[in-house]
mmCIF file of C-alpha atoms and ligand atoms in Angstrom:
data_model
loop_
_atom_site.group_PDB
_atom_site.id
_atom_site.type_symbol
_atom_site.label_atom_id
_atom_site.label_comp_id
_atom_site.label_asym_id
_atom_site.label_seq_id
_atom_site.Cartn_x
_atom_site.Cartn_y
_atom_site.Cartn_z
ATOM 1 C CA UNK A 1 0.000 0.000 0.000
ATOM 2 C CA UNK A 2 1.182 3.589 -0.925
ATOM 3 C CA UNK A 3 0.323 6.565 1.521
ATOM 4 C CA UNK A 4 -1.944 9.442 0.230
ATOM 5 C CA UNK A 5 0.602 12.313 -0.848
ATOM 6 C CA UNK A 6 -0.420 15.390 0.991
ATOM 7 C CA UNK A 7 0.669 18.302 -1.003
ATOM 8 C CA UNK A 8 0.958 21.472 1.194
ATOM 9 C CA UNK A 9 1.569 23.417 -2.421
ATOM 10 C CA UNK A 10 -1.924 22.781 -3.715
ATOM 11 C CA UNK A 11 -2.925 24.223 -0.016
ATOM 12 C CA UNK A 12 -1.223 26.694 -0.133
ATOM 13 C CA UNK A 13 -1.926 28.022 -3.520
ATOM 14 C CA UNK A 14 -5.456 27.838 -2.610
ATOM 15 C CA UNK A 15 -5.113 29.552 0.758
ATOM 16 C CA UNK A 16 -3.069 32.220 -0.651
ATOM 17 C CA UNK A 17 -5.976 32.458 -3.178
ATOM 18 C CA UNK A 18 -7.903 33.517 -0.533
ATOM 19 C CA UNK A 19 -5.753 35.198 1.508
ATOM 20 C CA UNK A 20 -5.481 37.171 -2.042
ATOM 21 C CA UNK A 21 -9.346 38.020 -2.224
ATOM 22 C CA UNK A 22 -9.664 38.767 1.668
ATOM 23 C CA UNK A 23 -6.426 41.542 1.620
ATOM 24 C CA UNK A 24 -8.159 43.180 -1.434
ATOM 25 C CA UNK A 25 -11.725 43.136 0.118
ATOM 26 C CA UNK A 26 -10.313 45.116 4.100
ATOM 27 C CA UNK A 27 -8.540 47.299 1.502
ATOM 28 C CA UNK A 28 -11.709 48.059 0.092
ATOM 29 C CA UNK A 29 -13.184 48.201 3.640
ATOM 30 C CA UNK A 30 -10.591 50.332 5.191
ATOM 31 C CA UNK A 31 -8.399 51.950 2.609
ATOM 32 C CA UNK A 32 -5.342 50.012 4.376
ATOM 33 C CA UNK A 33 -3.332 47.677 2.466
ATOM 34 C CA UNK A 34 -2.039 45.121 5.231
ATOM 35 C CA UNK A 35 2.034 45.676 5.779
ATOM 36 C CA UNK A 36 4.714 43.123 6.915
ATOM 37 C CA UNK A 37 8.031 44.308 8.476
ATOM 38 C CA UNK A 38 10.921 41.788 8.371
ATOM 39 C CA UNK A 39 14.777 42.544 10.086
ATOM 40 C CA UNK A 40 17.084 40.220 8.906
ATOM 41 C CA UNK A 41 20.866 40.143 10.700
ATOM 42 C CA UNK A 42 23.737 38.592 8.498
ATOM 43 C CA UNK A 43 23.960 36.362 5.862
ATOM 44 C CA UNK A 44 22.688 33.379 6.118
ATOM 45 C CA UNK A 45 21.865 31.816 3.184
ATOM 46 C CA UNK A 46 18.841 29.415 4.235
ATOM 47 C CA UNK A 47 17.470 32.593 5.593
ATOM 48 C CA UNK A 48 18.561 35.520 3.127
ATOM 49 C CA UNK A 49 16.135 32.993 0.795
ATOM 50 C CA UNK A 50 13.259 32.299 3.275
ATOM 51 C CA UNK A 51 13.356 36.140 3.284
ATOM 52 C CA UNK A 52 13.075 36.552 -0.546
ATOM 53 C CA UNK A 53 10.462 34.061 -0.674
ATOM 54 C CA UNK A 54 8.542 35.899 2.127
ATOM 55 C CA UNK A 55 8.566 39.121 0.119
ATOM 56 C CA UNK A 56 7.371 37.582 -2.738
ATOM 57 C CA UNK A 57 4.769 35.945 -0.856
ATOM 58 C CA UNK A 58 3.570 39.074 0.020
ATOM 59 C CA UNK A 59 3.782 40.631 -3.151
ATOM 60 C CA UNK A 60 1.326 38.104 -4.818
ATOM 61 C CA UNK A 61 -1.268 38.431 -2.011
ATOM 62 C CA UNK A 62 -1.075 42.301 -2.030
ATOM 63 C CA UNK A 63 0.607 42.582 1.329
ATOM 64 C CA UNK A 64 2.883 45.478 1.693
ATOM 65 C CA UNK A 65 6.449 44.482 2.618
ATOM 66 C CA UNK A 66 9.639 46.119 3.936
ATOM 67 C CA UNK A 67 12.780 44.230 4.540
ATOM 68 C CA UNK A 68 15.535 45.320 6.494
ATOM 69 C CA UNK A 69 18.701 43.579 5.729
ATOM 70 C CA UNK A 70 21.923 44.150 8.229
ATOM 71 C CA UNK A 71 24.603 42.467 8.486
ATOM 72 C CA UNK A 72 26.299 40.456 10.546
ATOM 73 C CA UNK A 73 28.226 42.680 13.144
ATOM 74 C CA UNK A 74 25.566 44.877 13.236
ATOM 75 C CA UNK A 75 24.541 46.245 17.380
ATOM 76 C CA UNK A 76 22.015 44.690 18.678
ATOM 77 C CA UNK A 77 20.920 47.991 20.022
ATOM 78 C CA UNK A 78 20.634 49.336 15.927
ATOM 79 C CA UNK A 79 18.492 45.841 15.542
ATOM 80 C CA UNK A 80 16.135 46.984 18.255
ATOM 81 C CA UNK A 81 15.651 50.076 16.890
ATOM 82 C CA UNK A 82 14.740 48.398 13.327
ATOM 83 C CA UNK A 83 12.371 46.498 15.469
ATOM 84 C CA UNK A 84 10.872 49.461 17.632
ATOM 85 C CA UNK A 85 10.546 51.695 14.423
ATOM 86 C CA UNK A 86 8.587 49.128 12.738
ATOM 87 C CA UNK A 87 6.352 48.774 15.886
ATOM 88 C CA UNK A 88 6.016 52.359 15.258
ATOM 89 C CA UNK A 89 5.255 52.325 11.933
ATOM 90 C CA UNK A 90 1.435 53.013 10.966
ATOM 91 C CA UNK A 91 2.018 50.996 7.845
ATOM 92 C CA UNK A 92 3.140 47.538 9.179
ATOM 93 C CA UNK A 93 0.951 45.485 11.029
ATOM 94 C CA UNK A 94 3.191 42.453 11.374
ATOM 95 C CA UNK A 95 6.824 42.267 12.884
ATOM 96 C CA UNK A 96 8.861 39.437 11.899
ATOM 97 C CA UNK A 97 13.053 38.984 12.738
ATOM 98 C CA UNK A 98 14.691 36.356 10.849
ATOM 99 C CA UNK A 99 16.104 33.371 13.094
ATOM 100 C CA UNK A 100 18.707 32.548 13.607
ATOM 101 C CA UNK A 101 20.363 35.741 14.761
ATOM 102 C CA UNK A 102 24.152 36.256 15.076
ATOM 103 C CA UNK A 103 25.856 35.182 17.992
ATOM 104 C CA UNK A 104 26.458 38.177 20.093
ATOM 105 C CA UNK A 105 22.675 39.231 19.697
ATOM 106 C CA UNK A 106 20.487 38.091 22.538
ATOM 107 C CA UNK A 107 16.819 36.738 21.198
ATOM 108 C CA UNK A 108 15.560 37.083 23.740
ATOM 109 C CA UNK A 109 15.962 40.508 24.092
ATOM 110 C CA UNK A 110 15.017 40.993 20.307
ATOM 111 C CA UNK A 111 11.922 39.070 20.683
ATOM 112 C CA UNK A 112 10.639 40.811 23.671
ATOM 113 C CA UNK A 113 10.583 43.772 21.733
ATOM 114 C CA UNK A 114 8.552 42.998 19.285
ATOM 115 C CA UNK A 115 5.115 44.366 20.002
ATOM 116 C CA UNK A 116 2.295 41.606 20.739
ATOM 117 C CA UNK A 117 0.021 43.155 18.559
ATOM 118 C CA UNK A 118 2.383 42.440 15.539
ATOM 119 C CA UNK A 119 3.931 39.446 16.770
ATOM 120 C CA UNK A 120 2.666 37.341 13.682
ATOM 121 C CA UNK A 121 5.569 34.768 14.304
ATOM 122 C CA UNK A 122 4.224 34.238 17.654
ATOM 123 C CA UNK A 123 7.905 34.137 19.137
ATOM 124 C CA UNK A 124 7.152 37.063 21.535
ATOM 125 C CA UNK A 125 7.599 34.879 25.295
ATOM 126 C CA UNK A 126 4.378 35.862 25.931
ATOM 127 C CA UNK A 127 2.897 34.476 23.278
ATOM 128 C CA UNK A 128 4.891 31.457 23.507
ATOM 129 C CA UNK A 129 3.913 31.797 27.257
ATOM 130 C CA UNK A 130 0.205 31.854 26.419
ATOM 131 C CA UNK A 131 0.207 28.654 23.993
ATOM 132 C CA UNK A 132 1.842 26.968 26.615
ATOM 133 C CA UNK A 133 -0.819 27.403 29.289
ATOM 134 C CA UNK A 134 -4.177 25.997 29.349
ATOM 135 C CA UNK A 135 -7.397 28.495 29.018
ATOM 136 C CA UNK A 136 -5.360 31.277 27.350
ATOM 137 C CA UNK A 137 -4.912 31.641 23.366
ATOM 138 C CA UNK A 138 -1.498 33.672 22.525
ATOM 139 C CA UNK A 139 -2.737 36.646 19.654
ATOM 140 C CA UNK A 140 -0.389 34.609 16.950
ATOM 141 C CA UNK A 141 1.097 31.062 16.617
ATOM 142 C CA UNK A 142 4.343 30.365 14.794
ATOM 143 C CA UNK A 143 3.988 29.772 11.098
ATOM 144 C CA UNK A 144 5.326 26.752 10.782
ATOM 145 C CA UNK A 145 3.696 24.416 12.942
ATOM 146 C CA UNK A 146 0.521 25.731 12.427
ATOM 147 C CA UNK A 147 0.999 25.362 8.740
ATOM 148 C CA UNK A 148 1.465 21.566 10.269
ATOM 149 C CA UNK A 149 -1.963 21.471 11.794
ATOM 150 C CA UNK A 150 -3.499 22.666 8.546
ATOM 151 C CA UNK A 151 -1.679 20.215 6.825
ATOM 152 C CA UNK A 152 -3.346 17.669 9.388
ATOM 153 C CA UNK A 153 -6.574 18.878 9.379
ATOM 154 C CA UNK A 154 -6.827 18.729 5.481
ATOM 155 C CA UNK A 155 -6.524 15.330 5.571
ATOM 156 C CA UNK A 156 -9.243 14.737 8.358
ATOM 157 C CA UNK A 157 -6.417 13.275 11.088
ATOM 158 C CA UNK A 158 -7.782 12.643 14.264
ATOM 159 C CA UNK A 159 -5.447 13.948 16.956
ATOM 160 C CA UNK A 160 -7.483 13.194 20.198
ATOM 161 C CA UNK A 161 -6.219 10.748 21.889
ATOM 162 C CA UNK A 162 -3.697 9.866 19.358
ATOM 163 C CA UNK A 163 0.175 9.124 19.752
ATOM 164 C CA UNK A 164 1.636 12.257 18.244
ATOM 165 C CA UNK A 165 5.913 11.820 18.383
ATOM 166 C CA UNK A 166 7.987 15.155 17.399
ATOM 167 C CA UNK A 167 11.253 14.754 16.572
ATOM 168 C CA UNK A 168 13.149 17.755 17.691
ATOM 169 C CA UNK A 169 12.663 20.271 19.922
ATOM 170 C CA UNK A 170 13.535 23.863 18.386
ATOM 171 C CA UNK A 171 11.961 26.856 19.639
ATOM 172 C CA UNK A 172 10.741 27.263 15.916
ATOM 173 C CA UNK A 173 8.965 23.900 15.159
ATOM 174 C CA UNK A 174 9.448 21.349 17.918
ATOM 175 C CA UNK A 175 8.421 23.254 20.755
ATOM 176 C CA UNK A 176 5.456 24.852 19.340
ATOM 177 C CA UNK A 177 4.335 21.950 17.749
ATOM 178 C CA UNK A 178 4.511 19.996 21.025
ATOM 179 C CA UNK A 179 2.055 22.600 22.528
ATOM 180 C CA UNK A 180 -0.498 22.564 19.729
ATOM 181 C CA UNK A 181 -0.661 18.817 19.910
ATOM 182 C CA UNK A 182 -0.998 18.930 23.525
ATOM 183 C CA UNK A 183 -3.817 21.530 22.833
ATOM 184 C CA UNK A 184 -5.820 19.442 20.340
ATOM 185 C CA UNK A 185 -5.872 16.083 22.954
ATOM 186 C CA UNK A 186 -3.024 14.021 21.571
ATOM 187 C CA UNK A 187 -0.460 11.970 23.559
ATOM 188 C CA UNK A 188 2.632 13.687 22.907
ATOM 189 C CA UNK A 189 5.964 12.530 22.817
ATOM 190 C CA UNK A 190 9.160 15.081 22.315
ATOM 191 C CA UNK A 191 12.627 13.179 20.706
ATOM 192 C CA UNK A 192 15.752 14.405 20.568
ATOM 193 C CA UNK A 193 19.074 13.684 20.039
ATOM 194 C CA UNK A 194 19.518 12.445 23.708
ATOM 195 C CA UNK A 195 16.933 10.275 23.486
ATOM 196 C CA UNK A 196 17.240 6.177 23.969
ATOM 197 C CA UNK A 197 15.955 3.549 21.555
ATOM 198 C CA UNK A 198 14.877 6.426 19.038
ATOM 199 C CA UNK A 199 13.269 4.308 16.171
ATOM 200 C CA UNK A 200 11.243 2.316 18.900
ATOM 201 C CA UNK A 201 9.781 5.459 20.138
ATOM 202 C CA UNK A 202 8.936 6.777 16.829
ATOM 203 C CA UNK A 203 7.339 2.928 15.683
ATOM 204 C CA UNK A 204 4.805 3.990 18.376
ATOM 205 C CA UNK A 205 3.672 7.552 16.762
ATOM 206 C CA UNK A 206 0.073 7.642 15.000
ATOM 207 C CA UNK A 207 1.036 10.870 13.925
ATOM 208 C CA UNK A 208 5.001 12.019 13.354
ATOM 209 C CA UNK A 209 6.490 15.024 13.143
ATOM 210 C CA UNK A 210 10.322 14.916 11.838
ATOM 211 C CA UNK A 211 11.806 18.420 12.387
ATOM 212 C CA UNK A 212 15.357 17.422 13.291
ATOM 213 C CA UNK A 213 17.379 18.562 10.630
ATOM 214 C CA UNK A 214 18.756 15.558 9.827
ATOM 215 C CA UNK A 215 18.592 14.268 5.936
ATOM 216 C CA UNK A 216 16.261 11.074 5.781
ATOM 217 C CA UNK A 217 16.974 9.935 9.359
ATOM 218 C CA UNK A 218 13.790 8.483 9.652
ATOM 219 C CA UNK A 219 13.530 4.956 7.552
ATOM 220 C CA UNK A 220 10.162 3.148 6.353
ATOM 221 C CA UNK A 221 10.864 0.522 9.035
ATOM 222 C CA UNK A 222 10.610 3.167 11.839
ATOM 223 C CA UNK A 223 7.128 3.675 11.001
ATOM 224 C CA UNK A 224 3.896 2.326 12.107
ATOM 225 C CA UNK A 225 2.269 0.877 9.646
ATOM 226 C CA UNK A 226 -0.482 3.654 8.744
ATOM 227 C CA UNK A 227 0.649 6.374 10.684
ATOM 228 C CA UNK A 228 0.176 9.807 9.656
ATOM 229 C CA UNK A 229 3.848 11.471 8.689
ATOM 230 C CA UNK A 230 4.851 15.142 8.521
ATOM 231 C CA UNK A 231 8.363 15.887 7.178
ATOM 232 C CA UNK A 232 9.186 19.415 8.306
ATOM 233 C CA UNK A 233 13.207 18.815 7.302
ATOM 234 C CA UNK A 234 14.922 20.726 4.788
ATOM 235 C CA UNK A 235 17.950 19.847 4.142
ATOM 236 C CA UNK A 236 20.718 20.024 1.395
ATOM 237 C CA UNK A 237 22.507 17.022 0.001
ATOM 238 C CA UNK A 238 25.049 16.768 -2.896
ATOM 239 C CA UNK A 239 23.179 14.950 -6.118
ATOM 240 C CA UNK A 240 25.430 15.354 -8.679
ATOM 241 C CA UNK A 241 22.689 13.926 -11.326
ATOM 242 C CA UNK A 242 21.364 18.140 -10.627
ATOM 243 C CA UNK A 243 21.821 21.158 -12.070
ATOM 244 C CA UNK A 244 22.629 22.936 -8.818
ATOM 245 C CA UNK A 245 24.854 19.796 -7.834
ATOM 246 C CA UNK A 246 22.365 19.089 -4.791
ATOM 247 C CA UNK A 247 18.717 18.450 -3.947
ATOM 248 C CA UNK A 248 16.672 19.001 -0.855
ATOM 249 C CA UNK A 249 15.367 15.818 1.446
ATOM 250 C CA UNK A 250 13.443 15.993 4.565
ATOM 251 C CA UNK A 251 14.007 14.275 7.698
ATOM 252 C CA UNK A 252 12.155 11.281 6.556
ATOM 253 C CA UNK A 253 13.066 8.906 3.766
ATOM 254 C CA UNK A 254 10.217 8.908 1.208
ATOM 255 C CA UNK A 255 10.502 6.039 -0.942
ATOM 256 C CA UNK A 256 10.746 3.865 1.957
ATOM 257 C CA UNK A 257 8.014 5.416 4.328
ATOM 258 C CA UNK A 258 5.693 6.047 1.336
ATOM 259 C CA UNK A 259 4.978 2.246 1.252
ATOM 260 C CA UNK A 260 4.037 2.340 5.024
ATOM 261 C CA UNK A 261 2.324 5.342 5.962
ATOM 262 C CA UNK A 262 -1.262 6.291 5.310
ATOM 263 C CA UNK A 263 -0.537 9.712 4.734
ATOM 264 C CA UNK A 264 2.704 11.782 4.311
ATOM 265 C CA UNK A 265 3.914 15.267 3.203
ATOM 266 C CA UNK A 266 6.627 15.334 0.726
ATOM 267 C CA UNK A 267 10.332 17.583 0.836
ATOM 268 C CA UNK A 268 9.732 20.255 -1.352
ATOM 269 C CA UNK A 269 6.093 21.004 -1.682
ATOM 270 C CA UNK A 270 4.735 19.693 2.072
ATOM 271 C CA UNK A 271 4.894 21.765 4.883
ATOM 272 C CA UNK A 272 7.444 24.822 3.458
ATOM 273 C CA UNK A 273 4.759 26.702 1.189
ATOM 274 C CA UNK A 274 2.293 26.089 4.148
ATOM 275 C CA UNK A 275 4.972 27.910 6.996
ATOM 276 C CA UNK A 276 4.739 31.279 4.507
ATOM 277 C CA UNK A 277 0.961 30.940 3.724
ATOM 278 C CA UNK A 278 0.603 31.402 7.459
ATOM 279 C CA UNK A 279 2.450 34.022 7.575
ATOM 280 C CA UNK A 280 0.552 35.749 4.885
ATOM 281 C CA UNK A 281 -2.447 34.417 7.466
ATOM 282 C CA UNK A 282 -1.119 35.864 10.221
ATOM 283 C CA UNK A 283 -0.405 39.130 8.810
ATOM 284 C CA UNK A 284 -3.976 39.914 7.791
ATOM 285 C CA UNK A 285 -5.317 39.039 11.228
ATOM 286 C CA UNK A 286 -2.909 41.194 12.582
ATOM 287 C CA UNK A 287 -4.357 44.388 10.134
ATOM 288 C CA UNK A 288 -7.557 42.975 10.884
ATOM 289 C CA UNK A 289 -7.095 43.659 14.318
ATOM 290 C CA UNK A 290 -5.413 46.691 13.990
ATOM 291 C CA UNK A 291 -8.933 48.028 12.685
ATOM 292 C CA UNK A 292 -10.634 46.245 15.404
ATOM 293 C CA UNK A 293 -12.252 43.358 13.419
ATOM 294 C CA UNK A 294 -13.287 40.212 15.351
ATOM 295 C CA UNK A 295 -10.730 37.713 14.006
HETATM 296 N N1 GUN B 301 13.949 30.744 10.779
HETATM 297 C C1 GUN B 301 13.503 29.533 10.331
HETATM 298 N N2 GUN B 301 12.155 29.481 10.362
HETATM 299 C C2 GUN B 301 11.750 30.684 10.837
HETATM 300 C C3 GUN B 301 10.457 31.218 11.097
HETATM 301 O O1 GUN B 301 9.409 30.589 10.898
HETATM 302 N N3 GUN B 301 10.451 32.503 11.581
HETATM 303 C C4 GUN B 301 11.592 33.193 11.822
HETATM 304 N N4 GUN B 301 11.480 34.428 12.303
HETATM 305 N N5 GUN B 301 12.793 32.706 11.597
HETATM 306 C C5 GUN B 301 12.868 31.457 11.098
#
């Protein structure tokens, strides 16, 4: 049996189809055309392009976008003030800083700047703080993993009650995920690189998340047979058969867990397009409240 390929780029296209219609109809409402502001600091190529795809992104949904690139020795005190004058700025409704930032910046610091009402990466502790605790809803949740729950809820998975198993436990994906599993009733396991008898933990998932960063760690014969797999992994491996002399793979190894699962995402075209659709998602709510629409 072969899994049911869910393809996060025909989701996306036809979220961002709508996203499309919605910005144009509060412009028409309000006379405000929805703004983004992104700070990026150094040069990073895996970000430097998340960046340019975020701006284009925006472009084709009508979102206004300003990105501020700095580089690498740049103060942190000059990135907080990119930060605070696009908190400032009647034009932007969403805040966004590029992680990873260098080394001598603190995040935390950055972060906390941010203002909550255009915190559409959710990253601001208190939002993180607020997903984390039971009864309260933070104002935004990261892009990524919630591009993961669409991605689930598309294909009609039932997460309560279910064995959900992350792999990894980044501030950006595994920890967020973690807490919107635990919000929707499933059992949830975190893995990470200390953990013992990996591949028998992960046989047990229903539902698998691989965001470890690791190319095709996970193998067909780690899988439960049906279980529900979501490959959040990018990563970059020679292929010399390529053009570009390399391809990208997720954490999971297709052609082997294709045969087992009952449904899986594939690297490209699963879960990336959905992290900037919400994004895009994110942004209009945040304009949307800025107006003081119910959202
Ligand atoms: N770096 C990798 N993914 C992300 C993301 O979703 N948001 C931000 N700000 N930085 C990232």
């Amino acid at each position: 049996m072969s899994a049911q390929i869910l393809n996060g780029q025909d989701i996306a296209d036809r979220l961002q189809a709508q996203i499309a219609h919605e910005v144009e109809a509060f412009k028409g409402r309000y006379g405000i055309v929805p703004g983004l502001g992104v700070v990026m600091a150094g040069d990073n190529p895996a970000s430097a392009q998340y960046v340019r795809m975020k701006r284009k992104a925006c472009e084709k949904v009508g979102i206004h976008s300003v990105t501020h690139l700095v580089n690498s020795s740049t103060p942190q005190d000059e990135v907080l003030s990119l930060v605070r004058a696009l908190n400032d700025d009647p034009l932007i409704h969403g805040v966004l800083v590029q992680l990873p930032l260098p080394a001598h910046i603190d995040e935390v610091a950055v972060l906390s700047a941010v203002g909550l009402e255009k915190d559409v990466d959710g990253f601001h502790p208190l939002n993180i703080g607020a997903l984390a605790m039971k009864g309260r809803e933070p104002s935004f949740v990261p892009a990524t993993p919630s591009g993961c729950m669409v991605l689930l809820r598309e294909a009609g998975v039932e997460l309560d009650g279910a064995n959900a198993v992350i792999l990894g436990r980044s501030n950006i994906v595994g920890l967020p995920m973690t807490l919107l599993l635990m919000k929707a009733n499933a059992t949830v396991t975190v893995c990470h690189s200390r953990t013992r008898g990996l591949a028998d933990v992960v046989r047990r998932a229903d539902v698998l998340i691989a965001a470890v960063g690791r190319a095709e760690m996970v193998r067909g014969d780690w899988i439960k047979h049906g279980a529900v797999v979501i490959d959040v992994g990018t990563n970059k491996v020679d292929d010399p058969s390529s053009d570009k002399g390399y391809k990208i793979v997720g954490d999971v190894h297709f052609p082997s867990a294709v045969e087992v699962a009952s449904v899986i995402t594939k690297v490209p075209g699963g879960v990336g397009p959905m992290t900037i659709t919400m994004l895009l998602s994110n942004t209009l709510k945040a304009a949307r409240q800025h107006v003081g629409e119910k959202v």
